[in-house]
Tab-separated table of C-alpha atoms in Angstrom:
chain	number	residue	atom	x	y	z
A	245	UNK	CA	111.289	170.096	116.304
A	246	UNK	CA	108.263	171.439	118.206
A	247	UNK	CA	104.725	170.684	117.111
A	248	UNK	CA	104.081	174.163	115.692
A	249	UNK	CA	107.283	174.031	113.650
A	250	UNK	CA	106.365	170.581	112.385
A	251	UNK	CA	102.994	171.823	111.196
A	252	UNK	CA	104.640	174.819	109.557
A	253	UNK	CA	107.138	172.582	107.745
A	254	UNK	CA	104.351	170.302	106.580
A	255	UNK	CA	102.229	173.159	105.268
A	256	UNK	CA	105.210	174.690	103.490
A	257	UNK	CA	105.761	171.330	101.801
A	258	UNK	CA	102.160	171.392	100.635
A	259	UNK	CA	102.644	174.808	99.094
A	260	UNK	CA	105.890	173.798	97.365
A	261	UNK	CA	104.371	170.669	95.854
A	262	UNK	CA	101.343	172.556	94.588
A	263	UNK	CA	103.575	175.104	92.888
A	264	UNK	CA	105.531	172.316	91.205
A	265	UNK	CA	102.306	170.651	90.142
A	266	UNK	CA	101.181	173.907	88.601
A	267	UNK	CA	102.975	173.098	85.359
A	268	UNK	CA	100.590	170.212	84.767
A	269	UNK	CA	97.643	170.620	82.437
A	270	UNK	CA	95.600	168.948	85.183
A	271	UNK	CA	96.662	171.428	87.851
A	272	UNK	CA	93.555	171.457	89.993
A	273	UNK	CA	93.108	167.673	89.805
A	274	UNK	CA	96.755	166.825	90.493
A	275	UNK	CA	97.095	168.438	93.894
A	276	UNK	CA	99.218	165.814	95.600
A	277	UNK	CA	100.309	167.496	98.835
A	278	UNK	CA	102.947	164.856	99.540
A	279	UNK	CA	105.102	163.340	96.803
A	280	UNK	CA	105.335	159.586	96.478
A	281	UNK	CA	109.002	159.699	97.509
A	282	UNK	CA	108.111	161.528	100.726
A	283	UNK	CA	105.090	159.438	101.711
A	284	UNK	CA	106.997	156.613	103.374
A	285	UNK	CA	109.031	159.060	105.435
A	286	UNK	CA	106.034	161.090	106.551
A	287	UNK	CA	103.332	158.589	107.532
A	288	UNK	CA	105.255	156.983	110.369
A	289	UNK	CA	103.532	158.064	113.596
A	290	UNK	CA	100.348	159.330	115.172
A	291	UNK	CA	101.967	162.748	115.551
A	292	UNK	CA	102.567	162.946	111.797
A	293	UNK	CA	98.889	162.207	111.160
A	294	UNK	CA	97.995	164.895	113.701
A	295	UNK	CA	100.165	167.343	111.769
A	296	UNK	CA	98.442	166.378	108.529
A	297	UNK	CA	95.016	166.840	110.128
A	298	UNK	CA	95.911	170.265	111.513
A	299	UNK	CA	97.273	171.297	108.121
A	300	UNK	CA	93.978	170.153	106.569
A	301	UNK	CA	92.018	172.437	108.897
A	302	UNK	CA	94.490	175.230	108.195
A	303	UNK	CA	93.927	174.836	104.472
A	304	UNK	CA	90.155	174.901	105.025
A	305	UNK	CA	90.514	178.170	106.948
A	306	UNK	CA	92.728	179.646	104.233
A	307	UNK	CA	90.332	178.591	101.473
A	308	UNK	CA	87.227	180.056	103.080
A	309	UNK	CA	88.989	183.285	103.998
A	310	UNK	CA	90.515	183.809	100.539
A	311	UNK	CA	89.555	187.274	99.333
A	312	UNK	CA	86.757	187.363	101.944
A	313	UNK	CA	84.982	184.945	99.609
A	314	UNK	CA	83.181	183.233	102.497
A	315	UNK	CA	81.250	186.404	103.280
A	316	UNK	CA	80.914	187.519	99.649
A	317	UNK	CA	79.360	184.182	98.681
A	318	UNK	CA	77.164	183.734	101.732
A	319	UNK	CA	76.195	187.275	102.748
A	320	UNK	CA	76.950	189.942	100.146
A	321	UNK	CA	75.270	187.894	97.403
A	322	UNK	CA	72.069	187.828	99.478
A	323	UNK	CA	71.783	191.609	99.522
A	324	UNK	CA	71.821	191.959	103.294
A	325	UNK	CA	74.986	194.095	103.115
A	326	UNK	CA	76.438	196.577	100.641
A	327	UNK	CA	80.142	196.554	99.727
A	328	UNK	CA	82.114	199.411	101.210
A	329	UNK	CA	82.621	202.607	99.267
A	330	UNK	CA	86.167	201.719	98.254
A	331	UNK	CA	85.334	198.315	96.776
A	332	UNK	CA	84.698	199.429	93.205
A	333	UNK	CA	85.329	195.903	91.979
A	334	UNK	CA	82.419	194.587	94.065
A	335	UNK	CA	80.089	197.409	93.026
A	336	UNK	CA	78.061	195.024	90.849
A	337	UNK	CA	77.314	192.869	93.908
A	338	UNK	CA	74.097	194.636	94.839
A	339	UNK	CA	70.492	194.811	93.703
A	340	UNK	CA	70.858	198.337	92.328
A	341	UNK	CA	73.588	197.313	89.873
A	342	UNK	CA	72.722	196.769	86.219
A	343	UNK	CA	72.516	193.830	85.928
A	344	UNK	CA	71.890	193.115	89.594
A	345	UNK	CA	74.395	190.903	91.398
A	346	UNK	CA	76.609	190.463	88.353
A	347	UNK	CA	78.838	187.549	89.359
A	348	UNK	CA	80.749	187.722	86.084
A	349	UNK	CA	82.316	191.146	86.727
A	350	UNK	CA	84.414	191.080	89.879
A	351	UNK	CA	87.829	192.393	88.759
A	352	UNK	CA	90.786	191.049	90.747
A	353	UNK	CA	88.471	188.673	92.625
A	354	UNK	CA	88.368	186.032	89.880
A	355	UNK	CA	90.751	183.680	91.691
A	356	UNK	CA	88.736	183.918	94.888
A	357	UNK	CA	85.222	183.749	93.433
A	358	UNK	CA	85.429	181.969	90.067
A	359	UNK	CA	88.302	179.521	90.515
A	360	UNK	CA	87.884	176.348	92.566
A	361	UNK	CA	91.480	175.113	92.339
A	362	UNK	CA	92.324	175.797	95.990
A	363	UNK	CA	89.528	173.487	97.108
A	364	UNK	CA	91.061	170.586	95.199
A	365	UNK	CA	94.257	171.128	97.177
A	366	UNK	CA	92.172	170.687	100.332
A	367	UNK	CA	90.428	167.608	98.923
A	368	UNK	CA	93.849	166.168	98.084
A	369	UNK	CA	94.945	166.620	101.687
A	370	UNK	CA	91.864	164.774	102.931
A	371	UNK	CA	92.429	162.044	100.340
A	372	UNK	CA	96.030	161.640	101.494
A	373	UNK	CA	94.872	160.960	105.044
A	374	UNK	CA	92.209	158.550	103.810
A	375	UNK	CA	94.720	156.687	101.655
A	376	UNK	CA	97.671	156.527	104.039
A	377	UNK	CA	96.233	156.130	107.540
A	378	UNK	CA	94.638	152.702	106.832
A	379	UNK	CA	98.028	151.477	105.587
A	380	UNK	CA	99.810	152.470	108.801
A	381	UNK	CA	100.459	149.854	111.475
A	382	UNK	CA	97.713	149.964	114.105
A	383	UNK	CA	100.359	149.955	116.830
A	384	UNK	CA	101.448	153.451	115.799
A	385	UNK	CA	98.226	154.882	117.279
A	386	UNK	CA	97.123	155.168	120.897
A	387	UNK	CA	94.135	152.999	120.035
A	388	UNK	CA	91.849	152.155	117.121
A	389	UNK	CA	89.386	154.906	118.069
A	390	UNK	CA	92.055	157.568	117.601
A	391	UNK	CA	92.998	156.124	114.240
A	392	UNK	CA	89.384	155.965	113.090
A	393	UNK	CA	88.701	159.485	114.303
A	394	UNK	CA	91.371	160.830	111.940
A	395	UNK	CA	89.618	159.032	109.088
A	396	UNK	CA	86.314	160.518	110.214
A	397	UNK	CA	87.793	164.016	110.222
A	398	UNK	CA	89.130	163.591	106.684
A	399	UNK	CA	85.798	162.217	105.445
A	400	UNK	CA	84.011	165.168	107.034
A	401	UNK	CA	86.343	167.793	105.571
A	402	UNK	CA	86.148	166.255	102.097
A	403	UNK	CA	82.340	166.126	102.242
A	404	UNK	CA	82.134	169.669	103.633
A	405	UNK	CA	84.402	170.901	100.842
A	406	UNK	CA	82.347	169.327	98.069
A	407	UNK	CA	79.112	170.610	99.603
A	408	UNK	CA	80.592	174.092	99.913
A	409	UNK	CA	81.758	174.032	96.288
A	410	UNK	CA	78.379	172.764	95.070
A	411	UNK	CA	76.539	175.630	96.746
A	412	UNK	CA	78.807	178.090	94.918
A	413	UNK	CA	79.449	176.555	91.486
A	414	UNK	CA	77.057	173.616	91.162
A	415	UNK	CA	78.338	170.362	89.650
A	416	UNK	CA	81.985	169.803	90.646
A	417	UNK	CA	84.697	167.649	89.157
A	418	UNK	CA	84.650	164.729	91.579
A	419	UNK	CA	88.019	163.404	92.765
A	420	UNK	CA	88.108	160.836	95.569
A	421	UNK	CA	91.608	159.432	95.165
A	422	UNK	CA	95.147	160.763	95.369
A	423	UNK	CA	97.464	161.357	92.455
A	424	UNK	CA	101.214	161.065	92.894
A	425	UNK	CA	104.393	161.071	90.828
A	426	UNK	CA	103.429	157.856	89.048
A	427	UNK	CA	100.246	159.503	87.770
A	428	UNK	CA	101.848	162.818	86.871
A	429	UNK	CA	101.129	163.695	83.241
A	430	UNK	CA	98.812	160.685	82.791
A	431	UNK	CA	95.578	162.018	84.296
A	432	UNK	CA	92.785	162.143	81.713
A	433	UNK	CA	90.433	165.134	81.540
A	434	UNK	CA	87.488	164.827	83.897
A	435	UNK	CA	83.968	166.054	83.233
A	436	UNK	CA	81.809	167.581	85.933
A	437	UNK	CA	79.711	165.156	87.985
A	438	UNK	CA	76.068	165.932	88.762
A	439	UNK	CA	75.786	167.536	92.181
A	440	UNK	CA	73.165	164.971	93.225
A	441	UNK	CA	75.638	162.134	92.610
A	442	UNK	CA	78.418	163.886	94.515
A	443	UNK	CA	76.112	164.681	97.426
A	444	UNK	CA	75.059	161.035	97.618
A	445	UNK	CA	78.739	160.100	97.860
A	446	UNK	CA	79.191	162.716	100.580
A	447	UNK	CA	76.258	161.243	102.499
A	448	UNK	CA	77.828	157.783	102.328
A	449	UNK	CA	81.154	159.189	103.545
A	450	UNK	CA	79.505	161.088	106.383
A	451	UNK	CA	77.615	158.052	107.618
A	452	UNK	CA	80.937	156.223	107.753
A	453	UNK	CA	82.514	159.180	109.541
A	454	UNK	CA	79.708	159.213	112.120
A	455	UNK	CA	80.454	155.584	112.971
A	456	UNK	CA	84.053	156.581	113.780
A	457	UNK	CA	83.288	159.617	115.935
A	458	UNK	CA	81.634	160.732	119.163
A	459	UNK	CA	79.611	163.800	120.078
A	460	UNK	CA	81.609	166.631	121.613
A	461	UNK	CA	78.935	167.023	124.283
A	462	UNK	CA	78.754	170.785	123.905
A	463	UNK	CA	82.401	171.084	124.982
A	464	UNK	CA	83.349	174.401	123.394
A	465	UNK	CA	87.046	173.564	123.492
A	466	UNK	CA	86.446	170.680	121.066
A	467	UNK	CA	84.426	172.690	118.553
A	468	UNK	CA	87.457	173.333	116.335
A	469	UNK	CA	87.685	169.656	115.350
A	470	UNK	CA	85.067	167.634	113.502
A	471	UNK	CA	82.961	165.312	115.651
A	472	UNK	CA	79.716	163.384	115.366
A	473	UNK	CA	77.730	166.568	115.964
A	474	UNK	CA	79.341	168.392	113.040
A	475	UNK	CA	78.920	165.301	110.845
A	476	UNK	CA	75.197	165.151	111.625
A	477	UNK	CA	74.864	168.927	111.135
A	478	UNK	CA	76.412	168.593	107.680
A	479	UNK	CA	74.118	165.672	106.861
A	480	UNK	CA	71.124	167.804	107.880
A	481	UNK	CA	72.289	170.581	105.560
A	482	UNK	CA	72.939	168.240	102.631
A	483	UNK	CA	69.548	166.560	102.945
A	484	UNK	CA	67.886	169.987	103.154
A	485	UNK	CA	69.727	171.083	100.014
A	486	UNK	CA	68.384	167.961	98.293
A	487	UNK	CA	64.904	168.760	99.683
A	488	UNK	CA	64.814	165.372	101.383
A	489	UNK	CA	63.309	166.927	104.456
A	490	UNK	CA	62.373	163.774	106.364
A	491	UNK	CA	66.051	162.827	106.491
A	492	UNK	CA	67.039	166.423	107.249
A	493	UNK	CA	64.665	166.413	110.222
A	494	UNK	CA	66.129	163.118	111.463
A	495	UNK	CA	69.678	164.472	111.562
A	496	UNK	CA	68.609	167.811	113.024
A	497	UNK	CA	66.972	165.870	115.827
A	498	UNK	CA	70.139	163.849	116.392
A	499	UNK	CA	72.062	167.078	116.922
A	500	UNK	CA	69.356	168.746	119.004
A	501	UNK	CA	68.593	165.802	121.270
A	502	UNK	CA	71.877	163.898	121.520
A	503	UNK	CA	74.661	166.354	120.775
A	504	UNK	CA	74.891	167.961	124.199
A	505	UNK	CA	74.624	171.488	122.753
A	506	UNK	CA	72.610	174.354	124.242
A	507	UNK	CA	71.586	177.818	123.114
A	508	UNK	CA	73.775	180.596	124.467
A	509	UNK	CA	71.780	182.904	126.771
A	510	UNK	CA	71.033	186.309	125.289
A	511	UNK	CA	73.038	187.995	128.050
A	512	UNK	CA	76.218	186.325	126.749
A	513	UNK	CA	75.186	186.044	123.080
A	514	UNK	CA	78.491	187.300	121.663
A	515	UNK	CA	80.372	184.438	123.324
A	516	UNK	CA	79.266	182.385	120.297
A	517	UNK	CA	81.917	184.090	118.136
A	518	UNK	CA	84.558	184.609	120.822
A	519	UNK	CA	86.194	181.287	120.031
A	520	UNK	CA	85.775	177.935	121.789
A	521	UNK	CA	83.598	179.642	124.386
A	522	UNK	CA	79.988	178.607	123.770
A	523	UNK	CA	78.084	175.335	124.189
A	524	UNK	CA	76.024	176.439	121.185
A	525	UNK	CA	78.937	175.984	118.786
A	526	UNK	CA	79.049	172.716	116.844
A	527	UNK	CA	81.968	173.402	114.504
A	528	UNK	CA	84.152	176.482	114.170
A	529	UNK	CA	87.491	177.397	112.622
A	530	UNK	CA	90.167	178.779	114.906
A	531	UNK	CA	91.202	182.319	114.010
A	532	UNK	CA	92.833	183.213	117.311
A	533	UNK	CA	96.148	184.968	117.710
A	534	UNK	CA	98.977	182.549	118.420
A	535	UNK	CA	102.372	183.923	119.384
A	536	UNK	CA	104.015	180.875	117.787
A	537	UNK	CA	102.282	181.302	114.430
A	538	UNK	CA	105.115	182.021	111.947
A	539	UNK	CA	102.614	183.273	109.374
A	540	UNK	CA	101.179	186.074	111.520
A	541	UNK	CA	103.754	188.828	111.000
A	542	UNK	CA	103.428	188.729	107.213
A	543	UNK	CA	99.682	188.031	107.414
A	544	UNK	CA	99.878	185.386	104.715
A	545	UNK	CA	96.955	183.116	103.935
A	546	UNK	CA	98.008	180.571	106.567
A	547	UNK	CA	97.955	183.048	109.458
A	548	UNK	CA	95.457	182.036	112.116
A	549	UNK	CA	94.467	185.582	113.142
A	550	UNK	CA	94.003	188.421	110.643
A	551	UNK	CA	92.562	191.915	110.546
A	552	UNK	CA	90.981	191.955	107.101
A	553	UNK	CA	88.584	189.001	107.219
A	554	UNK	CA	86.277	189.998	110.074
A	555	UNK	CA	87.353	193.614	109.628
A	556	UNK	CA	85.300	193.797	106.449
A	557	UNK	CA	82.279	194.447	108.708
A	558	UNK	CA	83.937	197.075	110.937
A	559	UNK	CA	85.090	200.683	110.908
A	560	UNK	CA	85.627	203.556	113.313
A	561	UNK	CA	86.603	203.334	116.997
A	562	UNK	CA	85.779	199.621	117.304
A	563	UNK	CA	88.907	198.952	115.197
A	564	UNK	CA	90.851	201.973	116.453
A	565	UNK	CA	89.819	203.875	113.302
A	566	UNK	CA	91.996	201.673	111.116
A	567	UNK	CA	89.059	201.240	108.707
A	568	UNK	CA	87.140	204.248	107.399
A	569	UNK	CA	84.675	202.168	105.358
A	570	UNK	CA	83.046	198.764	105.785
A	571	UNK	CA	80.107	196.625	104.737
A	572	UNK	CA	76.845	197.921	106.178
A	573	UNK	CA	73.255	196.745	106.097
A	574	UNK	CA	71.846	199.940	104.568
A	575	UNK	CA	69.008	202.015	105.938
A	576	UNK	CA	65.790	200.580	104.536
A	577	UNK	CA	67.476	197.229	103.946
A	578	UNK	CA	67.601	193.935	105.801
A	579	UNK	CA	67.580	195.229	109.379
A	580	UNK	CA	64.798	197.737	108.828
A	581	UNK	CA	62.683	195.258	106.868
A	582	UNK	CA	63.045	192.107	108.948
A	583	UNK	CA	64.048	193.035	112.509
A	584	UNK	CA	61.893	194.652	115.158
A	585	UNK	CA	64.637	196.920	116.444
A	586	UNK	CA	62.544	197.959	119.438
A	587	UNK	CA	62.031	194.408	120.718
A	588	UNK	CA	64.523	191.964	119.187
A	589	UNK	CA	67.412	191.712	121.653
A	590	UNK	CA	69.739	190.621	118.846
A	591	UNK	CA	69.555	194.088	117.350
A	592	UNK	CA	71.181	195.689	120.381
A	593	UNK	CA	73.649	192.829	120.739
A	594	UNK	CA	75.007	192.649	117.195
A	595	UNK	CA	74.245	195.932	115.394
A	596	UNK	CA	75.282	199.554	115.714
A	597	UNK	CA	73.637	202.193	113.537
A	598	UNK	CA	76.078	204.560	111.836
A	599	UNK	CA	75.450	207.787	109.937
A	600	UNK	CA	76.891	208.193	106.461
A	601	UNK	CA	80.685	208.352	106.676
A	602	UNK	CA	83.832	207.375	104.825
A	603	UNK	CA	81.926	207.264	101.550
A	604	UNK	CA	79.449	204.708	102.922
A	605	UNK	CA	75.782	205.551	103.260
A	606	UNK	CA	74.020	205.349	106.601
A	607	UNK	CA	73.357	201.853	107.822
A	608	UNK	CA	73.840	199.145	110.402
A	609	UNK	CA	77.310	197.857	111.287
A	610	UNK	CA	77.508	194.208	112.330
A	611	UNK	CA	79.401	193.817	115.612
A	612	UNK	CA	79.555	190.039	116.014
A	613	UNK	CA	83.319	190.072	115.452
A	614	UNK	CA	84.802	192.898	117.511
A	615	UNK	CA	87.652	191.426	119.542
A	616	UNK	CA	90.169	193.829	117.995
A	617	UNK	CA	93.710	193.706	119.390
A	618	UNK	CA	97.315	194.563	118.577
A	619	UNK	CA	100.227	192.170	118.805
A	620	UNK	CA	102.221	195.098	120.210
A	621	UNK	CA	99.691	197.399	121.908
A	622	UNK	CA	102.322	199.901	123.072
A	623	UNK	CA	103.236	200.841	119.494
A	624	UNK	CA	99.961	199.719	117.873
A	625	UNK	CA	101.408	197.330	115.304
A	626	UNK	CA	100.165	194.053	113.831
A	627	UNK	CA	96.401	194.515	114.376
A	628	UNK	CA	94.133	191.495	114.316
A	629	UNK	CA	90.619	190.412	115.262
A	630	UNK	CA	90.512	187.537	117.714
A	631	UNK	CA	87.253	185.776	116.863
A	632	UNK	CA	86.492	182.333	115.460
A	633	UNK	CA	84.442	181.564	112.363
A	634	UNK	CA	81.446	179.465	113.415
A	635	UNK	CA	80.359	177.164	110.584
A	636	UNK	CA	77.653	175.198	112.423
A	637	UNK	CA	75.822	176.045	115.638
A	638	UNK	CA	72.716	174.843	117.405
A	639	UNK	CA	70.477	177.770	116.382
A	640	UNK	CA	71.275	177.020	112.731
A	641	UNK	CA	70.214	173.381	113.154
A	642	UNK	CA	67.056	174.278	115.116
A	643	UNK	CA	65.971	176.596	112.309
A	644	UNK	CA	66.922	174.038	109.666
A	645	UNK	CA	64.665	171.627	111.542
A	646	UNK	CA	61.891	174.236	111.472
A	647	UNK	CA	62.303	174.435	107.699
A	648	UNK	CA	62.160	170.651	107.371
A	649	UNK	CA	59.002	170.447	109.489
A	650	UNK	CA	57.315	173.304	107.639
A	651	UNK	CA	58.197	171.769	104.272
A	652	UNK	CA	56.609	168.466	105.323
A	653	UNK	CA	53.470	170.103	106.693
A	654	UNK	CA	54.159	170.052	110.439
A	655	UNK	CA	53.486	173.732	111.097
A	656	UNK	CA	53.104	173.249	114.847
A	657	UNK	CA	56.494	171.566	115.076
A	658	UNK	CA	58.066	174.323	112.982
A	659	UNK	CA	56.523	176.951	115.267
A	660	UNK	CA	57.966	175.195	118.308
A	661	UNK	CA	61.438	175.334	116.783
A	662	UNK	CA	61.023	178.990	115.835
A	663	UNK	CA	60.004	179.772	119.397
A	664	UNK	CA	63.417	178.605	120.635
A	665	UNK	CA	65.448	181.234	118.780
A	666	UNK	CA	62.786	183.929	118.667
A	667	UNK	CA	62.107	183.391	122.356
A	668	UNK	CA	65.777	183.838	123.182
A	669	UNK	CA	65.654	187.128	121.284
A	670	UNK	CA	62.701	188.262	123.386
A	671	UNK	CA	59.991	188.007	120.747
A	672	UNK	CA	57.051	185.608	120.560
A	673	UNK	CA	56.782	185.589	116.769
A	674	UNK	CA	57.235	188.156	114.063
A	675	UNK	CA	54.242	187.022	112.007
A	676	UNK	CA	52.529	184.085	113.751
A	677	UNK	CA	52.270	182.251	110.397
A	678	UNK	CA	49.348	179.907	109.795
A	679	UNK	CA	50.048	178.626	106.253
A	680	UNK	CA	52.923	176.529	104.953
A	681	UNK	CA	54.103	179.316	102.649
A	682	UNK	CA	54.076	181.895	105.436
A	683	UNK	CA	55.755	179.503	107.859
A	684	UNK	CA	58.593	178.847	105.415
A	685	UNK	CA	58.908	182.587	104.848
A	686	UNK	CA	59.160	183.126	108.594
A	687	UNK	CA	61.880	180.473	108.829
A	688	UNK	CA	63.869	182.128	106.028
A	689	UNK	CA	63.579	185.520	107.714
A	690	UNK	CA	64.479	184.132	111.131
A	691	UNK	CA	67.525	182.365	109.686
A	692	UNK	CA	68.552	185.718	108.242
A	693	UNK	CA	68.091	187.497	111.557
A	694	UNK	CA	69.932	184.825	113.522
A	695	UNK	CA	72.735	183.986	111.081
A	696	UNK	CA	73.444	187.325	109.396
A	697	UNK	CA	77.156	187.776	108.784
A	698	UNK	CA	77.843	184.050	109.143
A	699	UNK	CA	77.985	183.161	105.442
A	700	UNK	CA	74.648	181.330	105.374
A	701	UNK	CA	71.685	183.339	104.139
A	702	UNK	CA	72.359	183.274	100.392
A	703	UNK	CA	72.276	179.477	100.417
A	704	UNK	CA	68.977	179.603	102.326
A	705	UNK	CA	67.563	181.727	99.509
A	706	UNK	CA	68.743	179.263	96.855
A	707	UNK	CA	67.482	176.250	98.789
A	708	UNK	CA	63.968	177.673	99.260
A	709	UNK	CA	63.716	179.371	95.860
A	710	UNK	CA	61.396	176.732	94.399
A	711	UNK	CA	58.543	177.716	96.700
A	712	UNK	CA	59.421	181.076	98.256
A	713	UNK	CA	61.099	183.105	95.445
A	714	UNK	CA	63.303	185.038	97.826
A	715	UNK	CA	66.028	185.508	95.235
A	716	UNK	CA	63.685	187.611	93.112
A	717	UNK	CA	62.642	189.538	96.211
A	718	UNK	CA	66.216	190.601	96.972
A	719	UNK	CA	66.805	191.628	93.351
A	720	UNK	CA	67.722	188.673	91.134
A	721	UNK	CA	66.195	188.365	87.665
A	722	UNK	CA	63.605	185.579	87.701
A	723	UNK	CA	64.810	184.028	84.429
A	724	UNK	CA	68.339	183.834	85.798
A	725	UNK	CA	67.510	181.790	88.901
A	726	UNK	CA	65.388	179.041	87.376
A	727	UNK	CA	66.387	175.430	87.994
A	728	UNK	CA	67.417	175.182	84.336
A	729	UNK	CA	69.558	178.324	84.135
A	730	UNK	CA	71.168	178.059	87.579
A	731	UNK	CA	72.206	181.691	87.571
A	732	UNK	CA	72.374	181.610	91.351
A	733	UNK	CA	75.670	179.740	90.955
A	734	UNK	CA	78.870	181.587	90.196
A	735	UNK	CA	80.567	181.316	86.795
A	736	UNK	CA	83.791	179.385	86.466
A	737	UNK	CA	86.926	181.159	85.274
A	738	UNK	CA	87.098	179.126	82.082
A	739	UNK	CA	90.081	181.081	80.788
A	740	UNK	CA	92.213	179.568	83.528
A	741	UNK	CA	90.407	176.295	84.199
A	742	UNK	CA	89.517	175.035	80.702
A	743	UNK	CA	93.144	174.640	79.504
A	744	UNK	CA	93.663	172.322	82.496
A	745	UNK	CA	90.562	170.233	81.760
A	746	UNK	CA	89.036	170.376	78.289
A	747	UNK	CA	85.918	168.495	79.390
A	748	UNK	CA	84.981	171.330	81.729
A	749	UNK	CA	81.766	173.197	80.900
A	750	UNK	CA	80.443	176.573	82.032
A	751	UNK	CA	77.339	176.956	84.184
A	752	UNK	CA	74.225	177.409	81.987
A	753	UNK	CA	73.373	181.053	82.700
A	754	UNK	CA	76.953	182.243	82.460
A	755	UNK	CA	77.600	180.364	79.211
A	756	UNK	CA	75.541	183.093	77.507
A	757	UNK	CA	75.796	185.977	79.995
A	758	UNK	CA	79.519	186.103	80.864
């Protein structure tokens, strides 16, 4: 059996087991991807662990791509794009809706946006690696470093998953062990755990992971697997989310000074999203066409390359006119407000202005992800977009460092960081801020300019809401986004999730506004 077939068989097993487990009242907690009877037969070699690790990354890709939720959560919710004219069920996801950005009314997107079950399947996969690899004979691995690196990858993916869930739904149900056939039907209900407690556990896990791993040295080919650089980048983000900015600065500096990464020159800026092509990339998910991918033809959720995910930003000739509508940054919106289109080189590199067409108003089309191809070009079938999804890159960490320095009063240091990305774009400074408030505002705006369409900006707005009130600026009701009401988090689909866990509670704002 070849490696690709082995991975396919393993992932199909995961799907089968999850379906079987679906009859349990603890469905999203009991997500054992390998039954207890199969464990002994599976965990017998380094190659089997490699298959499990690749399946874990595949599940992460599938989860983030589900229903385009990655971009809905991170970009559409920030107001920097409008849904396309045909997406009636996302029509409430804009400032002009009444109420604005109504997360509770997204028909047919409930599974993607209000249900976290798929992430517990991913956590279960990481937990399986963490439980089984230490029990395997050391002689089954090339060396102890290889063995430990697999553990580091699983710790990273589990921590990333919890952090991702927290930024969407707030307090998660925390599961850090595996459940198997012996436990089936005996799992007690679990209440949600405070996000601060879960993040502290993630920090502990990530520090362990860092001790197992090495920097990738800016080697773009290695960006699709977790390494010390991605671990430190995640630590920087978690500490920033917790507003522990001294620690955030420390880990940003580790990435910036020791990771071996470098900013992509403006002349080749779009290499960042080409896929394993840029020394700026710290961690990315592979979404490249693979002729051996058995999931591609049917475009199921495990397919590596797809048309629809990145295609949500594209229409017209750039995708051979296969899309007549797409998300646009509208005239008078983000681009017009925050980018100097005459000077900022990023504007020409990543935006194209379009007149009103296909039911969409006039606006700016994002062209970061434009490697459109056909599997069979002669008959134009099986279209796909051959770009990778970059989750962490150096510019992100530089600007996170600028935020940390500004928040702790080092305005000169923050300005130096800003100069790195703004300088690459050909601008000295948009505002030349001289106060802490203005400096933090400039960082938020620069993160938006640099990271637009990368699923980041909405979380920047939440993270800086305490001092900058950007959520109100883009259209959120002030009472909704207080620290007490937490209306910046999405509601949970209690109709589906509560019967599985009767200790589950709804997020405060949505308990009375669903």
